[in-house]
mmCIF file of C-alpha atoms in Angstrom:
data_model
loop_
_atom_site.group_PDB
_atom_site.id
_atom_site.type_symbol
_atom_site.label_atom_id
_atom_site.label_comp_id
_atom_site.label_asym_id
_atom_site.label_seq_id
_atom_site.Cartn_x
_atom_site.Cartn_y
_atom_site.Cartn_z
ATOM 1 C CA GLN A 1087 42.418 30.934 1.460
ATOM 2 C CA GLN A 1088 44.289 32.099 4.262
ATOM 3 C CA GLN A 1089 41.847 31.904 6.032
ATOM 4 C CA VAL A 1090 40.903 29.130 8.957
ATOM 5 C CA LYS A 1091 37.245 28.583 9.622
ATOM 6 C CA GLN A 1092 36.623 27.687 13.075
ATOM 7 C CA SER A 1093 33.048 25.968 14.792
ATOM 8 C CA PRO A 1094 31.274 26.650 17.208
ATOM 9 C CA GLN A 1095 32.495 30.103 18.772
ATOM 10 C CA SER A 1096 31.135 28.026 21.960
ATOM 11 C CA LEU A 1097 31.075 25.681 23.383
ATOM 12 C CA ILE A 1098 29.221 24.000 27.388
ATOM 13 C CA VAL A 1099 30.276 21.015 28.051
ATOM 14 C CA GLN A 1100 29.361 18.378 30.573
ATOM 15 C CA LYS A 1101 32.364 16.625 33.083
ATOM 16 C CA GLY A 1102 33.533 13.519 32.209
ATOM 17 C CA GLY A 1103 31.983 14.738 28.543
ATOM 18 C CA ILE A 1104 33.470 14.992 24.951
ATOM 19 C CA SER A 1105 34.420 18.425 24.135
ATOM 20 C CA ILE A 1106 34.641 18.526 20.063
ATOM 21 C CA ILE A 1107 35.776 21.845 17.568
ATOM 22 C CA ASN A 1108 35.763 21.315 14.267
ATOM 23 C CA CYS A 1109 38.246 23.745 12.085
ATOM 24 C CA ALA A 1110 38.138 24.131 7.877
ATOM 25 C CA TYR A 1111 40.516 25.700 5.641
ATOM 26 C CA GLU A 1112 40.924 26.186 1.857
ATOM 27 C CA ASN A 1113 44.664 26.313 1.131
ATOM 28 C CA THR A 1114 46.228 22.947 0.990
ATOM 29 C CA ALA A 1115 49.685 24.526 1.068
ATOM 30 C CA PHE A 1116 49.354 24.766 4.535
ATOM 31 C CA ASP A 1117 51.488 21.437 6.196
ATOM 32 C CA TYR A 1118 51.255 21.991 9.849
ATOM 33 C CA PHE A 1119 48.119 22.476 12.038
ATOM 34 C CA PRO A 1120 48.921 23.635 15.781
ATOM 35 C CA TRP A 1121 46.123 23.839 18.390
ATOM 36 C CA TYR A 1122 46.191 26.496 21.618
ATOM 37 C CA GLN A 1123 44.806 26.693 25.026
ATOM 38 C CA GLN A 1124 44.356 30.052 26.221
ATOM 39 C CA PHE A 1125 42.674 31.424 30.063
ATOM 40 C CA PRO A 1126 41.862 34.662 31.168
ATOM 41 C CA GLY A 1127 44.982 36.610 31.319
ATOM 42 C CA LYS A 1128 46.917 34.638 29.302
ATOM 43 C CA GLY A 1129 49.409 33.770 26.131
ATOM 44 C CA PRO A 1130 48.076 30.507 24.332
ATOM 45 C CA ALA A 1131 49.790 27.422 25.203
ATOM 46 C CA LEU A 1132 50.477 25.027 22.565
ATOM 47 C CA LEU A 1133 47.666 21.925 23.652
ATOM 48 C CA ILE A 1134 48.755 19.586 20.233
ATOM 49 C CA ALA A 1135 49.925 20.058 16.771
ATOM 50 C CA ILE A 1136 49.324 17.738 13.620
ATOM 51 C CA ARG A 1137 50.899 17.662 10.426
ATOM 52 C CA PRO A 1138 49.228 16.622 7.447
ATOM 53 C CA ASP A 1139 50.702 13.239 6.876
ATOM 54 C CA VAL A 1140 49.021 11.488 9.675
ATOM 55 C CA SER A 1141 45.206 11.007 10.712
ATOM 56 C CA GLU A 1142 45.583 11.307 13.912
ATOM 57 C CA LYS A 1143 47.229 12.180 17.027
ATOM 58 C CA LYS A 1144 46.641 12.164 20.579
ATOM 59 C CA GLU A 1145 48.161 12.968 24.286
ATOM 60 C CA GLY A 1146 46.517 12.059 26.821
ATOM 61 C CA ARG A 1147 42.829 12.913 26.480
ATOM 62 C CA PHE A 1148 43.210 15.361 23.316
ATOM 63 C CA THR A 1149 43.130 13.697 20.211
ATOM 64 C CA ILE A 1150 42.993 15.644 16.799
ATOM 65 C CA SER A 1151 41.472 14.019 13.561
ATOM 66 C CA PHE A 1152 42.646 15.187 10.618
ATOM 67 C CA ASN A 1153 41.011 15.160 7.104
ATOM 68 C CA LYS A 1154 43.265 15.805 3.985
ATOM 69 C CA SER A 1155 40.247 15.253 1.468
ATOM 70 C CA ALA A 1156 37.893 17.677 3.347
ATOM 71 C CA LYS A 1157 40.329 20.144 4.404
ATOM 72 C CA GLN A 1158 39.707 19.841 7.257
ATOM 73 C CA PHE A 1159 41.089 19.159 11.781
ATOM 74 C CA SER A 1160 39.398 18.365 14.622
ATOM 75 C CA LEU A 1161 40.135 18.713 18.493
ATOM 76 C CA HIS A 1162 38.681 15.881 20.393
ATOM 77 C CA ILE A 1163 39.085 16.217 24.276
ATOM 78 C CA MET A 1164 37.896 13.152 25.828
ATOM 79 C CA ASP A 1165 36.674 13.401 29.717
ATOM 80 C CA SER A 1166 36.180 16.788 29.591
ATOM 81 C CA GLN A 1167 37.327 19.056 32.654
ATOM 82 C CA PRO A 1168 35.886 22.073 34.856
ATOM 83 C CA GLY A 1169 39.897 23.139 34.222
ATOM 84 C CA ASP A 1170 39.601 22.079 30.506
ATOM 85 C CA SER A 1171 37.645 25.700 30.462
ATOM 86 C CA ALA A 1172 39.315 28.117 28.488
ATOM 87 C CA THR A 1173 39.831 29.750 25.020
ATOM 88 C CA TYR A 1174 40.390 26.868 22.332
ATOM 89 C CA PHE A 1175 42.460 28.300 19.041
ATOM 90 C CA CYS A 1176 42.961 26.659 15.839
ATOM 91 C CA ALA A 1177 45.516 27.261 13.943
ATOM 92 C CA ALA A 1178 47.012 26.296 10.592
ATOM 93 C CA SER A 1179 51.070 27.571 9.169
ATOM 94 C CA MET A 1180 53.763 27.064 6.314
ATOM 95 C CA GLY A 1181 56.855 26.007 4.880
ATOM 96 C CA GLY A 1182 59.107 27.965 6.239
ATOM 97 C CA TYR A 1183 57.524 30.411 8.155
ATOM 98 C CA GLN A 1184 56.027 30.773 11.764
ATOM 99 C CA LYS A 1185 53.056 32.721 10.427
ATOM 100 C CA VAL A 1186 50.519 31.073 11.741
ATOM 101 C CA THR A 1187 47.027 31.940 10.386
ATOM 102 C CA PHE A 1188 44.366 31.166 13.799
ATOM 103 C CA GLY A 1189 40.252 29.975 13.788
ATOM 104 C CA THR A 1190 38.706 32.405 15.823
ATOM 105 C CA GLY A 1191 38.158 30.566 18.677
ATOM 106 C CA THR A 1192 35.871 28.296 20.880
ATOM 107 C CA LYS A 1193 34.984 29.172 24.772
ATOM 108 C CA LEU A 1194 34.807 25.761 26.638
ATOM 109 C CA GLN A 1195 32.622 25.726 29.687
ATOM 110 C CA VAL A 1196 32.946 22.561 31.271
ATOM 111 C CA ILE A 1197 30.592 22.984 34.200
ATOM 112 C CA PRO A 1198 29.840 20.349 37.092
ATOM 113 C CA LYS B 1049 64.061 27.223 31.525
ATOM 114 C CA ALA B 1050 62.053 30.398 31.478
ATOM 115 C CA GLY B 1051 59.266 31.120 29.183
ATOM 116 C CA VAL B 1052 58.626 34.171 26.604
ATOM 117 C CA THR B 1053 59.002 37.175 28.911
ATOM 118 C CA GLN B 1054 57.190 40.238 27.803
ATOM 119 C CA THR B 1055 57.756 44.066 29.095
ATOM 120 C CA PRO B 1056 56.109 46.274 30.253
ATOM 121 C CA ARG B 1057 52.603 43.408 31.094
ATOM 122 C CA TYR B 1058 50.001 46.951 30.919
ATOM 123 C CA LEU B 1059 50.291 50.134 29.058
ATOM 124 C CA ILE B 1060 48.301 53.172 29.130
ATOM 125 C CA LYS B 1061 48.690 55.636 26.071
ATOM 126 C CA THR B 1062 46.959 58.510 24.226
ATOM 127 C CA ARG B 1063 46.000 58.592 20.671
ATOM 128 C CA GLY B 1064 49.019 59.856 18.458
ATOM 129 C CA GLN B 1065 51.660 58.779 20.704
ATOM 130 C CA GLN B 1066 54.307 56.037 20.156
ATOM 131 C CA VAL B 1067 54.557 53.578 21.793
ATOM 132 C CA THR B 1068 56.963 50.256 22.299
ATOM 133 C CA LEU B 1069 56.727 46.755 23.434
ATOM 134 C CA SER B 1070 59.542 44.131 24.669
ATOM 135 C CA CYS B 1071 59.903 40.003 24.589
ATOM 136 C CA SER B 1072 62.588 38.032 25.429
ATOM 137 C CA PRO B 1073 62.280 34.323 23.707
ATOM 138 C CA ILE B 1074 63.193 31.420 25.731
ATOM 139 C CA SER B 1075 67.210 30.806 25.735
ATOM 140 C CA GLY B 1076 68.355 29.650 22.648
ATOM 141 C CA HIS B 1077 65.010 30.300 20.561
ATOM 142 C CA ARG B 1078 66.137 32.440 17.680
ATOM 143 C CA SER B 1079 62.532 32.937 15.645
ATOM 144 C CA VAL B 1080 60.332 35.610 17.685
ATOM 145 C CA SER B 1081 56.482 36.356 16.112
ATOM 146 C CA TRP B 1082 54.055 39.256 17.063
ATOM 147 C CA TYR B 1083 50.973 38.712 16.984
ATOM 148 C CA GLN B 1084 47.471 41.173 17.493
ATOM 149 C CA GLN B 1085 44.972 39.876 19.134
ATOM 150 C CA THR B 1086 41.663 41.711 19.933
ATOM 151 C CA PRO B 1087 38.501 40.417 20.934
ATOM 152 C CA GLY B 1088 37.060 41.234 17.107
ATOM 153 C CA GLN B 1089 39.343 40.633 14.921
ATOM 154 C CA GLY B 1090 41.067 37.621 17.541
ATOM 155 C CA LEU B 1091 44.474 36.929 16.778
ATOM 156 C CA GLN B 1092 46.752 38.770 14.055
ATOM 157 C CA PHE B 1093 49.884 38.337 13.057
ATOM 158 C CA LEU B 1094 52.347 41.079 13.235
ATOM 159 C CA PHE B 1095 55.469 40.461 12.063
ATOM 160 C CA GLU B 1096 58.074 37.668 11.999
ATOM 161 C CA TYR B 1097 62.056 37.985 12.830
ATOM 162 C CA PHE B 1098 64.712 35.031 12.488
ATOM 163 C CA SER B 1099 68.285 36.007 13.127
ATOM 164 C CA GLU B 1100 67.699 39.951 13.540
ATOM 165 C CA THR B 1101 65.857 39.572 9.820
ATOM 166 C CA GLN B 1102 62.000 40.061 9.328
ATOM 167 C CA ARG B 1103 61.074 37.266 7.441
ATOM 168 C CA ASN B 1104 57.402 37.676 7.400
ATOM 169 C CA LYS B 1105 55.119 40.408 7.943
ATOM 170 C CA GLY B 1106 51.672 40.858 7.716
ATOM 171 C CA ASN B 1107 48.663 42.852 6.745
ATOM 172 C CA PHE B 1108 49.210 46.008 9.458
ATOM 173 C CA PRO B 1109 49.953 49.598 8.229
ATOM 174 C CA GLY B 1110 53.388 51.020 8.145
ATOM 175 C CA ARG B 1111 52.997 52.009 12.304
ATOM 176 C CA PHE B 1112 53.616 48.952 13.291
ATOM 177 C CA SER B 1113 57.165 48.154 13.308
ATOM 178 C CA GLY B 1114 60.014 46.123 14.966
ATOM 179 C CA ARG B 1115 63.596 44.646 15.300
ATOM 180 C CA GLN B 1116 65.231 41.697 15.659
ATOM 181 C CA PHE B 1117 68.900 42.339 18.486
ATOM 182 C CA SER B 1118 71.375 39.821 17.916
ATOM 183 C CA ASN B 1119 70.790 38.386 20.928
ATOM 184 C CA SER B 1120 67.082 37.019 20.428
ATOM 185 C CA ARG B 1121 65.615 39.976 22.043
ATOM 186 C CA SER B 1122 63.343 41.465 19.739
ATOM 187 C CA GLU B 1123 61.428 45.093 20.109
ATOM 188 C CA MET B 1124 58.031 46.061 18.122
ATOM 189 C CA ASN B 1125 57.434 49.650 17.912
ATOM 190 C CA VAL B 1126 54.388 51.334 16.978
ATOM 191 C CA SER B 1127 53.969 54.644 15.570
ATOM 192 C CA THR B 1128 50.416 57.264 15.864
ATOM 193 C CA LEU B 1129 49.104 55.625 18.055
ATOM 194 C CA GLU B 1130 45.624 54.603 17.412
ATOM 195 C CA LEU B 1131 42.339 54.168 19.977
ATOM 196 C CA GLY B 1132 41.583 51.173 16.984
ATOM 197 C CA ASP B 1133 45.084 49.855 18.494
ATOM 198 C CA SER B 1134 44.310 48.918 21.574
ATOM 199 C CA ALA B 1135 44.785 45.250 21.944
ATOM 200 C CA LEU B 1136 46.975 42.391 24.045
ATOM 201 C CA TYR B 1137 50.509 42.271 21.962
ATOM 202 C CA LEU B 1138 51.779 38.935 22.685
ATOM 203 C CA CYS B 1139 54.658 37.658 21.270
ATOM 204 C CA ALA B 1140 55.761 33.878 20.809
ATOM 205 C CA SER B 1141 59.417 32.090 20.113
ATOM 206 C CA SER B 1142 60.115 28.992 18.621
ATOM 207 C CA SER B 1143 63.482 26.830 17.851
ATOM 208 C CA MET B 1144 63.490 26.614 14.438
ATOM 209 C CA PRO B 1145 62.468 28.848 11.621
ATOM 210 C CA GLN B 1146 60.431 26.597 9.531
ATOM 211 C CA ALA B 1147 56.565 26.383 11.068
ATOM 212 C CA GLY B 1148 56.658 24.441 14.419
ATOM 213 C CA GLU B 1149 55.997 25.099 18.280
ATOM 214 C CA GLN B 1150 55.475 28.315 19.324
ATOM 215 C CA TYR B 1151 55.322 29.825 22.788
ATOM 216 C CA PHE B 1152 53.897 32.627 23.610
ATOM 217 C CA GLY B 1153 53.938 35.299 26.399
ATOM 218 C CA PRO B 1154 51.513 36.686 28.395
ATOM 219 C CA GLY B 1155 51.309 39.724 26.138
ATOM 220 C CA THR B 1156 51.424 43.357 26.879
ATOM 221 C CA ARG B 1157 47.844 45.146 27.383
ATOM 222 C CA LEU B 1158 47.912 48.610 25.400
ATOM 223 C CA THR B 1159 45.206 50.733 25.958
ATOM 224 C CA VAL B 1160 45.073 53.155 24.066
ATOM 225 C CA THR B 1161 42.780 57.046 25.551
#
C-alpha cells in the first residue's frame, strides 16, 4: 500500500517533443505528490509538486496532471530539450511526515 | 542561501567496519531526512528527524541509526557494514515538519569492500 508505481522505466524523446511519465499509488492517505529530477552524480532536485485538491499544476514547461479517483498522476514535459535528459522520480508522502515514498524512476533521454 | 551539504562525498570501507555520515541542512531548516539510493532498490527512506527527535523510521535493520543536533545538523551511522550497504546516501532538509518541499544534498557515495 505504500508503493508508488512508475512507468516507463526509460524514455527516448525527440527534441521539441512531449515527454510523459506516469505514476500510480494505492494509499489514499497520500496528500503530497512531488516530482524530482536527478542528474548523474547529483542529489534529486524538486521539480514540481501537487496536492490532491487540484487536478493540474503547471510550471513553465512542466505540468502535473492528477486524477484522484484513479489514483494516478503524471508529469508532462513540453518542448523537451536535451538538457532535460535526466532520471525523473515521482513520489508521495502523507500527513505530518517528511517520509517520502519514491517511484522507481524514469530515465529520460532527449535526442537532438 | 547555501544548500544541503554532506560529508564526506566518497567513502570506502571494509566489511564489518562502521561509518558515520554527516549532513548540514539549509539554514533555518529543522527537518532532516535520510535516504539510501541503490540501482536495485531505488530511493528508500531511512529516517527523519525534526527538532532533534526521530519522527519516522524506514524498514532498515538496527545497524542503521541517526541523530540530530540542536543546530539541526544530522549524522547517520551504519555499524557492522555489509557489502549490500554500498549505496548513495542522501540527506534532505525541509523547513516544515509536515509533508512538503524537501531539498536534497549531493549524497555520500559509500563503497563497502
